Coordinates of C-alpha atoms in Angstrom, one line a residue:
Chain A
X278 CA -68.7 66.7 43.5
X279 CA -69.8 69.6 41.3
X280 CA -68.4 72.1 43.9
X281 CA -65.1 70.3 44.1
X282 CA -64.6 70.4 40.4
X283 CA -65.5 74.0 40.3
X284 CA -63.1 74.8 43.2
X285 CA -60.3 72.9 41.5
X286 CA -60.9 74.6 38.1
X287 CA -61.2 78.1 39.6
X288 CA -58.1 77.6 41.7
X289 CA -56.1 76.5 38.6
X290 CA -57.5 79.5 36.8
X291 CA -56.6 82.0 39.5
X292 CA -53.2 80.5 40.1
X293 CA -52.3 80.6 36.4
X294 CA -53.7 84.1 36.0
X295 CA -51.4 85.2 38.9
X296 CA -48.6 83.3 37.2
X297 CA -48.9 85.5 34.1
X298 CA -47.9 88.5 36.2
X299 CA -45.3 86.7 38.3
X300 CA -43.3 85.1 35.5
X301 CA -40.4 87.1 34.1
X302 CA -40.3 85.2 30.8
X303 CA -43.0 86.0 28.2
X304 CA -43.3 82.4 27.0
X305 CA -44.2 81.3 30.5
X306 CA -46.7 84.1 30.8
X307 CA -48.3 83.1 27.5
X308 CA -48.5 79.5 28.6
X309 CA -50.1 80.4 31.9
X310 CA -52.7 82.5 30.0
X311 CA -53.4 79.3 27.9
X312 CA -53.9 77.4 31.2
X313 CA -56.3 80.1 32.4
X314 CA -58.3 79.9 29.2
X315 CA -58.5 76.1 29.6
X316 CA -59.7 76.2 33.1
X317 CA -62.3 78.9 32.1
X318 CA -63.5 76.5 29.4
X319 CA -63.9 73.8 32.1
X320 CA -66.0 76.2 34.2
X321 CA -68.2 76.9 31.1
X322 CA -68.7 73.2 30.6
X323 CA -69.9 73.0 34.2
X324 CA -72.4 75.7 33.4
X325 CA -73.6 73.5 30.6
X326 CA -72.4 76.0 28.0
X327 CA -70.4 73.5 26.0
X328 CA -70.5 75.5 22.8
X329 CA -69.0 78.6 24.5
X330 CA -66.4 76.3 26.2
X331 CA -65.3 74.7 22.9
X332 CA -65.2 78.1 21.1
X333 CA -63.1 79.5 23.9
X334 CA -60.6 76.7 23.3
X335 CA -60.7 76.8 19.5
X336 CA -60.5 80.6 19.2
X337 CA -58.5 81.9 22.1
X338 CA -56.3 78.9 22.9
X339 CA -56.0 77.3 19.5
X340 CA -55.7 80.4 17.3
X341 CA -55.0 83.6 19.1
X342 CA -52.6 82.3 21.7
X343 CA -50.7 80.3 19.0
X344 CA -50.0 83.6 17.3
X345 CA -48.9 85.2 20.6
X346 CA -46.5 82.3 21.2
X347 CA -45.3 82.6 17.6
X348 CA -44.5 86.3 17.9
X349 CA -42.7 85.8 21.2
X350 CA -40.7 83.0 19.8
X351 CA -39.9 84.8 16.5
X352 CA -38.8 88.0 18.2
X353 CA -36.7 85.8 20.6
X354 CA -37.8 87.8 23.6
X355 CA -35.5 87.0 26.6
X356 CA -36.6 87.0 30.2
X357 CA -37.2 90.5 31.5
X358 CA -34.6 92.0 33.8
X359 CA -35.9 93.3 37.1
X360 CA -35.5 97.1 36.8
X361 CA -35.5 99.3 39.9
X362 CA -39.0 100.6 40.2
X363 CA -38.9 104.4 40.0
X364 CA -42.7 104.9 40.6
X365 CA -42.6 103.3 44.1
X366 CA -45.3 105.6 45.3
X367 CA -47.7 104.2 42.7
X368 CA -47.8 101.0 44.7
X369 CA -49.5 102.6 47.6
X370 CA -52.2 104.2 45.4
X371 CA -52.6 101.2 43.1
X372 CA -53.3 98.5 45.6
X373 CA -56.2 100.2 47.3
X374 CA -57.7 101.3 44.0
X375 CA -57.6 97.8 42.5
X376 CA -59.1 96.4 45.7
X377 CA -61.9 98.9 45.5
X378 CA -62.5 97.9 41.8
X379 CA -62.6 94.2 42.7
X380 CA -65.1 94.8 45.6
X381 CA -67.3 97.0 43.5
X382 CA -67.4 94.5 40.6
X383 CA -67.8 91.5 43.0
X384 CA -70.6 93.1 44.9
X385 CA -72.4 94.0 41.8
X386 CA -72.2 90.5 40.4
X387 CA -73.1 88.9 43.7
X388 CA -76.2 91.1 44.1
X389 CA -77.5 90.4 40.7
X390 CA -77.1 86.6 40.9
X391 CA -77.5 85.9 44.6
X392 CA -79.9 83.1 45.5
X393 CA -80.2 81.9 41.9
X394 CA -78.1 79.7 39.8
X395 CA -77.6 80.8 36.3
X396 CA -77.4 78.2 33.5
X397 CA -77.0 79.2 30.0
X398 CA -79.6 76.7 28.9
X399 CA -82.2 78.6 30.9
X400 CA -81.7 81.6 28.6
X401 CA -82.3 79.5 25.5
X402 CA -85.3 80.2 23.3
X403 CA -88.1 77.7 23.7
X404 CA -88.4 74.5 21.6
X405 CA -84.7 74.2 20.9
X406 CA -82.4 71.6 22.3
X407 CA -78.9 72.4 23.3
X408 CA -77.3 75.8 23.6
X409 CA -75.6 75.7 20.2
X410 CA -79.0 76.0 18.5
X411 CA -80.2 78.7 20.8
X412 CA -77.0 80.8 20.3
X413 CA -77.4 80.4 16.6
X414 CA -81.1 81.3 16.6
X415 CA -80.4 84.4 18.8
X416 CA -77.5 85.5 16.7
X417 CA -79.4 85.4 13.4
X418 CA -82.7 86.9 14.7
X419 CA -82.5 89.1 17.7
X420 CA -78.9 90.2 17.4
X421 CA -78.4 90.2 13.6
X422 CA -77.2 93.8 13.5
X423 CA -74.5 93.5 16.1
X424 CA -73.4 90.2 14.6
X425 CA -73.0 91.7 11.1
X426 CA -71.3 94.8 12.4
X427 CA -68.8 92.6 14.3
X428 CA -68.0 90.7 11.1
X429 CA -67.5 93.9 9.2
X430 CA -65.2 95.0 12.0
X431 CA -63.2 91.8 11.6
X432 CA -63.1 92.3 7.8
X433 CA -61.7 95.8 8.3
X434 CA -59.1 94.3 10.6
X435 CA -58.0 91.8 7.9
X436 CA -57.8 94.5 5.2
X437 CA -55.8 96.7 7.6
X438 CA -53.4 93.9 8.3
X439 CA -52.8 93.3 4.6
X440 CA -52.3 97.0 4.0
X441 CA -49.8 97.3 6.8
X442 CA -47.9 94.2 5.7
X443 CA -47.9 95.1 2.0
X444 CA -47.2 98.8 1.5
X445 CA -47.1 98.6 -2.3
X446 CA -50.0 96.6 -3.6
Chain B
X234 CA -73.5 54.4 40.8
X235 CA -70.9 51.7 41.0
X236 CA -71.9 50.0 37.7
X237 CA -72.1 53.3 35.8
X238 CA -68.7 54.3 37.1
X239 CA -67.3 50.9 36.0
X240 CA -68.8 51.3 32.6
X241 CA -67.4 54.7 32.1
X242 CA -63.9 53.7 33.2
X243 CA -64.2 50.6 31.1
X244 CA -65.1 52.6 28.0
X245 CA -62.2 55.0 28.6
X246 CA -59.7 52.1 29.0
X247 CA -61.1 50.3 26.0
X248 CA -60.7 53.3 23.7
X249 CA -57.3 54.3 25.1
X250 CA -55.8 50.8 25.0
X251 CA -57.3 50.2 21.6
X252 CA -55.9 53.3 20.1
X253 CA -52.4 52.9 21.6
X254 CA -52.2 49.3 20.4
X255 CA -53.4 50.2 16.9
X256 CA -50.8 52.9 16.8
X257 CA -48.1 50.3 17.8
X258 CA -49.4 47.9 15.2
X259 CA -49.3 50.7 12.6
X260 CA -45.6 51.2 13.1
X261 CA -45.1 47.6 12.1
X262 CA -47.6 47.9 9.3
X263 CA -45.9 50.9 7.9
X264 CA -42.6 49.0 7.7
X265 CA -44.1 45.9 6.2
X266 CA -46.2 47.8 3.7
X267 CA -43.4 50.0 2.5
X268 CA -41.3 46.9 2.2
X269 CA -43.9 45.2 0.1
X270 CA -44.3 48.3 -2.1
X271 CA -40.5 48.5 -2.6
X272 CA -40.0 44.8 -3.1
X273 CA -38.2 44.3 0.2
X274 CA -38.9 41.9 3.1
X275 CA -39.0 44.4 5.9
X276 CA -38.5 44.0 9.6
X277 CA -38.5 40.3 10.4
X278 CA -35.6 39.6 12.8
X279 CA -37.0 40.3 16.2
X280 CA -38.1 37.0 17.8
X281 CA -39.0 35.5 21.1
X282 CA -37.5 32.0 21.4
X283 CA -37.2 31.7 17.7
X284 CA -40.8 32.6 17.1
X285 CA -40.9 35.6 14.8
X286 CA -44.7 36.3 14.1
X287 CA -43.9 38.2 10.8
X288 CA -41.8 40.7 12.7
X289 CA -44.6 41.8 15.0
X290 CA -42.2 41.6 17.9
X291 CA -40.2 44.5 16.3
X292 CA -42.8 46.8 17.9
X293 CA -41.8 45.4 21.4
X294 CA -38.1 45.6 20.5
X295 CA -38.5 49.2 19.3
X296 CA -40.3 50.3 22.4
X297 CA -37.7 48.7 24.7
X298 CA -35.0 50.4 22.7
X299 CA -36.8 53.8 23.1
X300 CA -37.1 53.5 26.8
X301 CA -33.6 52.3 27.4
X302 CA -31.9 55.0 25.3
X303 CA -30.3 58.0 26.9
X304 CA -32.6 61.0 27.2
X305 CA -30.7 64.0 26.2
X306 CA -31.8 67.6 26.8
X307 CA -29.8 70.3 24.9
X308 CA -27.7 72.1 27.5
X309 CA -28.7 75.6 26.3
X310 CA -32.3 74.6 25.8
X311 CA -35.3 75.0 28.1
X312 CA -35.5 71.9 30.1
X313 CA -39.0 72.2 31.4
X314 CA -40.6 73.1 28.0
X315 CA -38.4 70.5 26.2
X316 CA -39.9 67.8 28.5
X317 CA -43.5 69.2 28.3
X318 CA -43.7 69.4 24.5
X319 CA -44.0 65.7 23.6
X320 CA -46.6 65.2 26.4
X321 CA -48.7 68.0 25.1
X322 CA -48.5 66.6 21.6
X323 CA -49.5 63.1 22.6
X324 CA -52.1 64.2 25.2
X325 CA -54.1 66.3 22.8
X326 CA -53.9 63.7 20.1
X327 CA -55.3 61.0 22.4
X328 CA -58.2 62.9 24.1
X329 CA -59.7 63.6 20.7
X330 CA -61.0 60.0 20.6
X331 CA -63.3 60.6 23.6
X332 CA -66.1 62.0 21.5
X333 CA -65.9 59.5 18.6
X334 CA -68.6 56.8 18.7
X335 CA -67.6 53.3 17.9
X336 CA -71.0 51.7 18.2
X337 CA -74.7 52.4 18.6
X338 CA -76.5 52.9 21.9
X339 CA -76.8 49.4 23.5
X340 CA -78.9 48.0 26.4
X341 CA -76.8 46.4 29.0
X342 CA -77.4 45.9 32.8
X343 CA -80.8 47.6 32.3
X344 CA -79.1 50.8 31.1
X345 CA -78.7 52.6 27.8
X346 CA -75.0 52.7 27.0
X347 CA -73.8 54.9 24.2
X348 CA -70.7 53.2 22.8
X349 CA -68.4 56.2 23.0
X350 CA -66.6 57.8 25.9
X351 CA -68.7 60.9 26.2
X352 CA -71.7 62.0 24.1
X353 CA -70.9 65.7 23.9
X354 CA -73.5 67.7 22.1
X355 CA -70.6 69.7 20.6
X356 CA -68.7 66.5 19.8
X357 CA -67.2 67.5 16.5
X358 CA -66.1 70.9 17.7
X359 CA -64.5 69.2 20.7
X360 CA -62.4 67.0 18.4
X361 CA -61.6 70.1 16.3
X362 CA -60.4 71.9 19.4
X363 CA -58.1 69.1 20.5
X364 CA -56.6 69.0 17.0
X365 CA -55.9 72.7 17.2
X366 CA -54.3 72.4 20.6
X367 CA -51.8 69.8 19.2
X368 CA -49.9 72.7 17.5
X369 CA -48.5 73.7 20.9
X370 CA -46.5 70.5 21.1
X371 CA -44.8 71.2 17.8
X372 CA -44.1 74.9 18.5
X373 CA -42.8 74.3 22.0
X374 CA -40.6 71.4 20.8
X375 CA -39.0 73.6 18.1
X376 CA -38.4 76.5 20.4
X377 CA -37.2 74.8 23.5
X378 CA -34.5 72.9 21.7
X379 CA -32.5 76.1 21.2
X380 CA -31.6 74.9 17.7
X381 CA -32.4 77.0 14.7
X382 CA -33.2 74.1 12.5
X383 CA -35.6 72.7 15.1
X384 CA -37.1 76.1 15.5
X385 CA -37.7 76.6 11.8
X386 CA -39.2 73.1 11.7
X387 CA -41.6 74.0 14.5
X388 CA -42.6 77.2 12.6
X389 CA -43.2 75.2 9.4
X390 CA -45.2 72.7 11.3
X391 CA -47.4 75.1 13.1
X392 CA -48.1 77.3 10.0
X393 CA -48.9 74.2 8.0
X394 CA -51.3 72.8 10.7
X395 CA -52.9 76.2 10.9
X396 CA -53.5 76.5 7.2
X397 CA -55.1 73.1 6.8
X398 CA -57.1 73.3 10.0
X399 CA -59.2 76.1 8.4
X400 CA -60.0 73.7 5.5
X401 CA -61.0 71.0 8.0
X402 CA -63.3 73.5 9.7
X403 CA -65.1 74.5 6.5
X404 CA -65.5 70.9 5.3
X405 CA -66.9 69.9 8.7
X406 CA -69.5 72.7 8.4
X407 CA -70.9 71.2 5.2
X408 CA -71.5 67.9 7.0
X409 CA -73.1 69.7 10.0
X410 CA -75.5 71.5 7.7
X411 CA -76.8 68.2 6.2
X412 CA -77.0 66.2 9.4
X413 CA -78.1 69.2 11.5
X414 CA -76.2 68.1 14.6
X415 CA -72.8 68.7 16.3
X416 CA -73.0 65.4 18.2
X417 CA -71.0 62.7 16.4
X418 CA -73.4 60.0 17.6
X419 CA -76.3 61.8 16.1
X420 CA -74.4 62.4 12.9
X421 CA -73.6 58.7 12.6
X422 CA -77.2 57.7 13.4
X423 CA -78.5 60.1 10.7
X424 CA -76.2 58.4 8.2
X425 CA -78.3 55.2 8.6
X426 CA -81.1 56.7 6.5
X427 CA -81.5 55.8 2.9
X428 CA -81.7 58.1 -0.1
X429 CA -84.5 57.2 -2.6
X430 CA -84.8 53.9 -0.7
X431 CA -81.6 52.3 -1.7
X432 CA -78.5 54.6 -1.4
X433 CA -77.2 54.8 2.2
X434 CA -77.1 58.5 3.2
X435 CA -73.4 58.4 4.0
X436 CA -71.4 61.7 4.2
X437 CA -69.4 60.7 1.1
X438 CA -72.6 60.4 -0.9
X439 CA -74.0 63.8 0.1
X440 CA -70.6 65.6 0.5
X441 CA -68.2 64.0 -2.1
X442 CA -66.0 67.1 -2.5
X443 CA -66.0 67.8 1.2
X444 CA -64.9 64.2 1.8
X445 CA -61.9 64.6 -0.6
X446 CA -60.9 67.9 0.9
X447 CA -61.2 66.6 4.4
X448 CA -58.9 63.7 3.5
X449 CA -56.3 66.0 2.0
X450 CA -56.4 68.5 4.9
X451 CA -56.4 65.6 7.3
X452 CA -53.2 64.1 5.8
X453 CA -51.6 67.5 6.0
X454 CA -52.7 67.7 9.7
X455 CA -50.9 64.5 10.5
X456 CA -47.6 66.0 9.2
X457 CA -46.7 62.9 7.2
X458 CA -45.5 62.5 3.6
X459 CA -46.4 64.2 1.3
X460 CA -46.9 66.9 3.8
X461 CA -43.9 66.1 6.1
X462 CA -42.1 69.4 5.8
X463 CA -42.2 69.9 9.6
X464 CA -40.1 66.8 10.2
X465 CA -38.4 66.1 6.8
X466 CA -36.5 63.2 8.3
X467 CA -34.3 62.6 5.3
X468 CA -32.8 66.0 4.4
X469 CA -34.3 69.1 5.9
X470 CA -34.4 68.9 9.7
X471 CA -37.5 69.1 11.7
X472 CA -38.8 70.2 15.1
X473 CA -37.9 67.0 17.0
X474 CA -34.2 66.9 15.9
X475 CA -33.0 67.5 19.5
X476 CA -35.2 64.7 20.9
X477 CA -34.0 61.3 21.8
X478 CA -35.3 58.3 23.8
X479 CA -39.0 58.0 24.6
X480 CA -39.6 61.7 24.2
X481 CA -38.9 61.2 20.5
X482 CA -41.0 58.0 20.7
X483 CA -43.9 60.1 21.9
X484 CA -43.7 62.3 18.9
X485 CA -43.6 59.3 16.7
X486 CA -46.6 57.8 18.5
X487 CA -48.4 61.1 18.1
X488 CA -48.0 60.8 14.4
X489 CA -49.6 57.4 14.3
X490 CA -52.3 58.4 16.8
X491 CA -53.2 61.4 14.6
X492 CA -53.3 59.0 11.6
X493 CA -55.9 56.9 13.5
X494 CA -57.8 60.1 14.5
X495 CA -58.0 61.3 10.9
X496 CA -59.1 57.7 9.8
X497 CA -61.8 57.6 12.5
X498 CA -63.0 61.1 11.7
X499 CA -63.2 60.3 8.0
X500 CA -65.1 57.1 8.9
X501 CA -67.4 58.9 11.3
X502 CA -68.2 61.9 9.2
X503 CA -68.2 60.5 5.7
X504 CA -68.4 56.7 5.7
X505 CA -71.2 56.1 8.1
X506 CA -69.2 55.4 11.3
X507 CA -70.5 52.1 12.7
X508 CA -73.3 51.9 10.2
X509 CA -73.6 49.0 7.8
X510 CA -75.8 49.6 4.8
X511 CA -79.4 48.2 5.2
X512 CA -78.6 46.9 8.8
X513 CA -81.4 48.0 11.1
X514 CA -81.8 47.2 14.8
X515 CA -83.4 43.8 14.0
X516 CA -81.4 42.7 11.0
X517 CA -80.8 43.4 7.4
X518 CA -83.6 45.0 5.3
X519 CA -82.4 44.9 1.7
X520 CA -84.2 47.3 -0.8
X521 CA -85.9 44.4 -2.7
X522 CA -87.9 43.5 0.4
X523 CA -85.5 40.7 1.3
X524 CA -84.8 40.6 5.1
X525 CA -82.4 38.7 7.3
X526 CA -83.3 39.0 11.0
X527 CA -80.5 39.1 13.6
X528 CA -80.5 39.3 17.3
X529 CA -79.7 42.7 18.9
X530 CA -76.4 41.6 20.3
X531 CA -75.1 40.4 17.0
X532 CA -76.2 43.6 15.3
X533 CA -74.3 45.6 17.9
X534 CA -71.2 43.4 17.5
X535 CA -71.4 43.7 13.7
X536 CA -71.6 47.5 14.0
X537 CA -68.6 47.8 16.2
X538 CA -66.7 45.4 13.9
X539 CA -67.7 47.5 10.9
X540 CA -66.4 50.6 12.6
X541 CA -63.1 48.9 13.3
X542 CA -62.7 47.6 9.8
X543 CA -63.4 51.0 8.3
X544 CA -60.9 52.7 10.5
X545 CA -58.3 50.1 9.7
X546 CA -59.0 50.5 6.0
X547 CA -58.4 54.2 6.2
X548 CA -55.2 53.7 8.3
X549 CA -54.0 51.4 5.5
X550 CA -55.1 54.0 2.9
X551 CA -53.2 56.8 4.7
X552 CA -50.1 54.6 4.9
X553 CA -50.5 53.8 1.2
X554 CA -50.6 57.6 0.4
X555 CA -47.5 58.1 2.6
X556 CA -45.5 55.6 0.6
X557 CA -46.8 56.6 -2.9
X558 CA -46.5 60.4 -3.2
X559 CA -43.3 62.5 -3.1
X560 CA -43.0 65.4 -0.7
X561 CA -44.3 68.9 -1.7
X562 CA -42.1 71.9 -1.6
X563 CA -43.0 74.4 1.1
X564 CA -44.4 77.1 -1.4
X565 CA -46.4 74.3 -3.2
X566 CA -47.8 73.2 0.2
X567 CA -49.0 76.7 1.0
X568 CA -50.3 77.4 -2.5
X569 CA -52.3 74.1 -2.3
X570 CA -53.6 75.0 1.1
X571 CA -54.6 78.6 0.6
X572 CA -55.3 78.9 -3.1
X573 CA -56.8 75.5 -4.0
X574 CA -58.1 73.5 -1.1
X575 CA -59.5 76.4 0.9
X576 CA -61.4 78.2 -1.8
X577 CA -62.9 74.9 -3.1
X578 CA -64.0 74.1 0.4
X579 CA -65.7 77.6 0.7
X580 CA -67.5 77.0 -2.7
X581 CA -68.5 73.6 -1.5
X582 CA -69.9 75.2 1.7
X583 CA -71.9 77.7 -0.4
X584 CA -73.3 75.1 -2.7
X585 CA -74.2 72.8 0.2
X586 CA -76.0 75.6 2.0
X587 CA -77.9 76.6 -1.1
X588 CA -79.0 72.9 -1.7
X589 CA -80.0 72.4 1.9
X590 CA -82.1 75.6 1.8
X591 CA -83.8 74.6 -1.5
X592 CA -84.5 71.0 -0.7
X593 CA -85.8 71.7 2.7

């Protein structure tokens, strides 16, 4: 049962990820990316990481991708024309190289997790129920500095966006 | 295995059918209520064999009309997305109900059954996520119609939902801090406690400002008057102008389902969910030491009933607001959202966190 759900979710994820590349119209690519995110969220739920799953949906699907879709629609981007590919030789270099990358990454991941199932709840600090509490606890104790640095980075991003949008303040 | 599966399916069907039926009844209620408020009679002609039932059959007549009408897709529009959009809207509005508890945990067939579809330990965030996904229906409907008015309506709708979702998020945070859980069932159970022995610890008591802001942002989220700029049925044209037949019906249904969702969320987070003040597992325990003992079954039934009554009350209240207030202008809407409601919710969050820290 668990395996079947995982297989269905991962197949949807992979198919929609491929669809991002195959589709010629940017809207369809963006919508496929949303489907990929949703299936990833499903896999997170299966790993009992509900908090990460929901955050994935809220932040990536509900906020960031809406902006993507917004921009694509506002710019009224049409479907891309198939242009004759001048760099035809790149295909013969690119395919082996990307296969090599996938194998290297896959082997690495497989070796570090082989024979053990990883659940996010195992990583949790002791005495806390649910992974929301453990993530919160870890973020505000062990990883306070990276957390704060990230928020400053986001603040810089916001200020930068305002400066770019409003040249004369 | 078989019984638990039956129970799960039963709960899903109960919630789904309940919500859809309430949405249908709300269309009738809206017509009747507006009629009463404007000194009219309202829909009363639809009848079966001369039996009119206060115009309740109007709902049936409307839905038959919707299904029988021609379904028109704009020739230059995007056929696939045009069809997908209403389903996306309705789907994400409906699945939000899965995490909302409508009763306490009951014992039946030797099992503990929590009266909600799924007891997620991130329940409230899940509802929030489904609400934020509802934007796609609006955006896609506006864009795929290949009509500039519809497109602008979709843009208005999505930026409005965006702006007010942030307020919803911050007001929810205040509730989470006080009840210290993300699971809606736990939040409701925590609201059964008493403050100083006689005031029920409902969300509205401990988070009065949060409750008000949530209600405002919630009404904005349902895209109904006074926040109905995305549709603007009477003069400005909205995102579903190119929709006809049941696809339009789905958008209309979504509006009412979202009204019920906001009513249920207000009930669950701020008005004690299924709790009745002073009602414990074995009956009423009034502050003066006066008790009325009740059996477990009747207590559970009373709690489910109390939840339904509260949700119905807030549906009525939202309809009342819809027929009382005039529409905002778009700049007023944005100013209200970003310069008033949102800063107040941030201040409320700060004050709440300070109080929680001090009183701990």
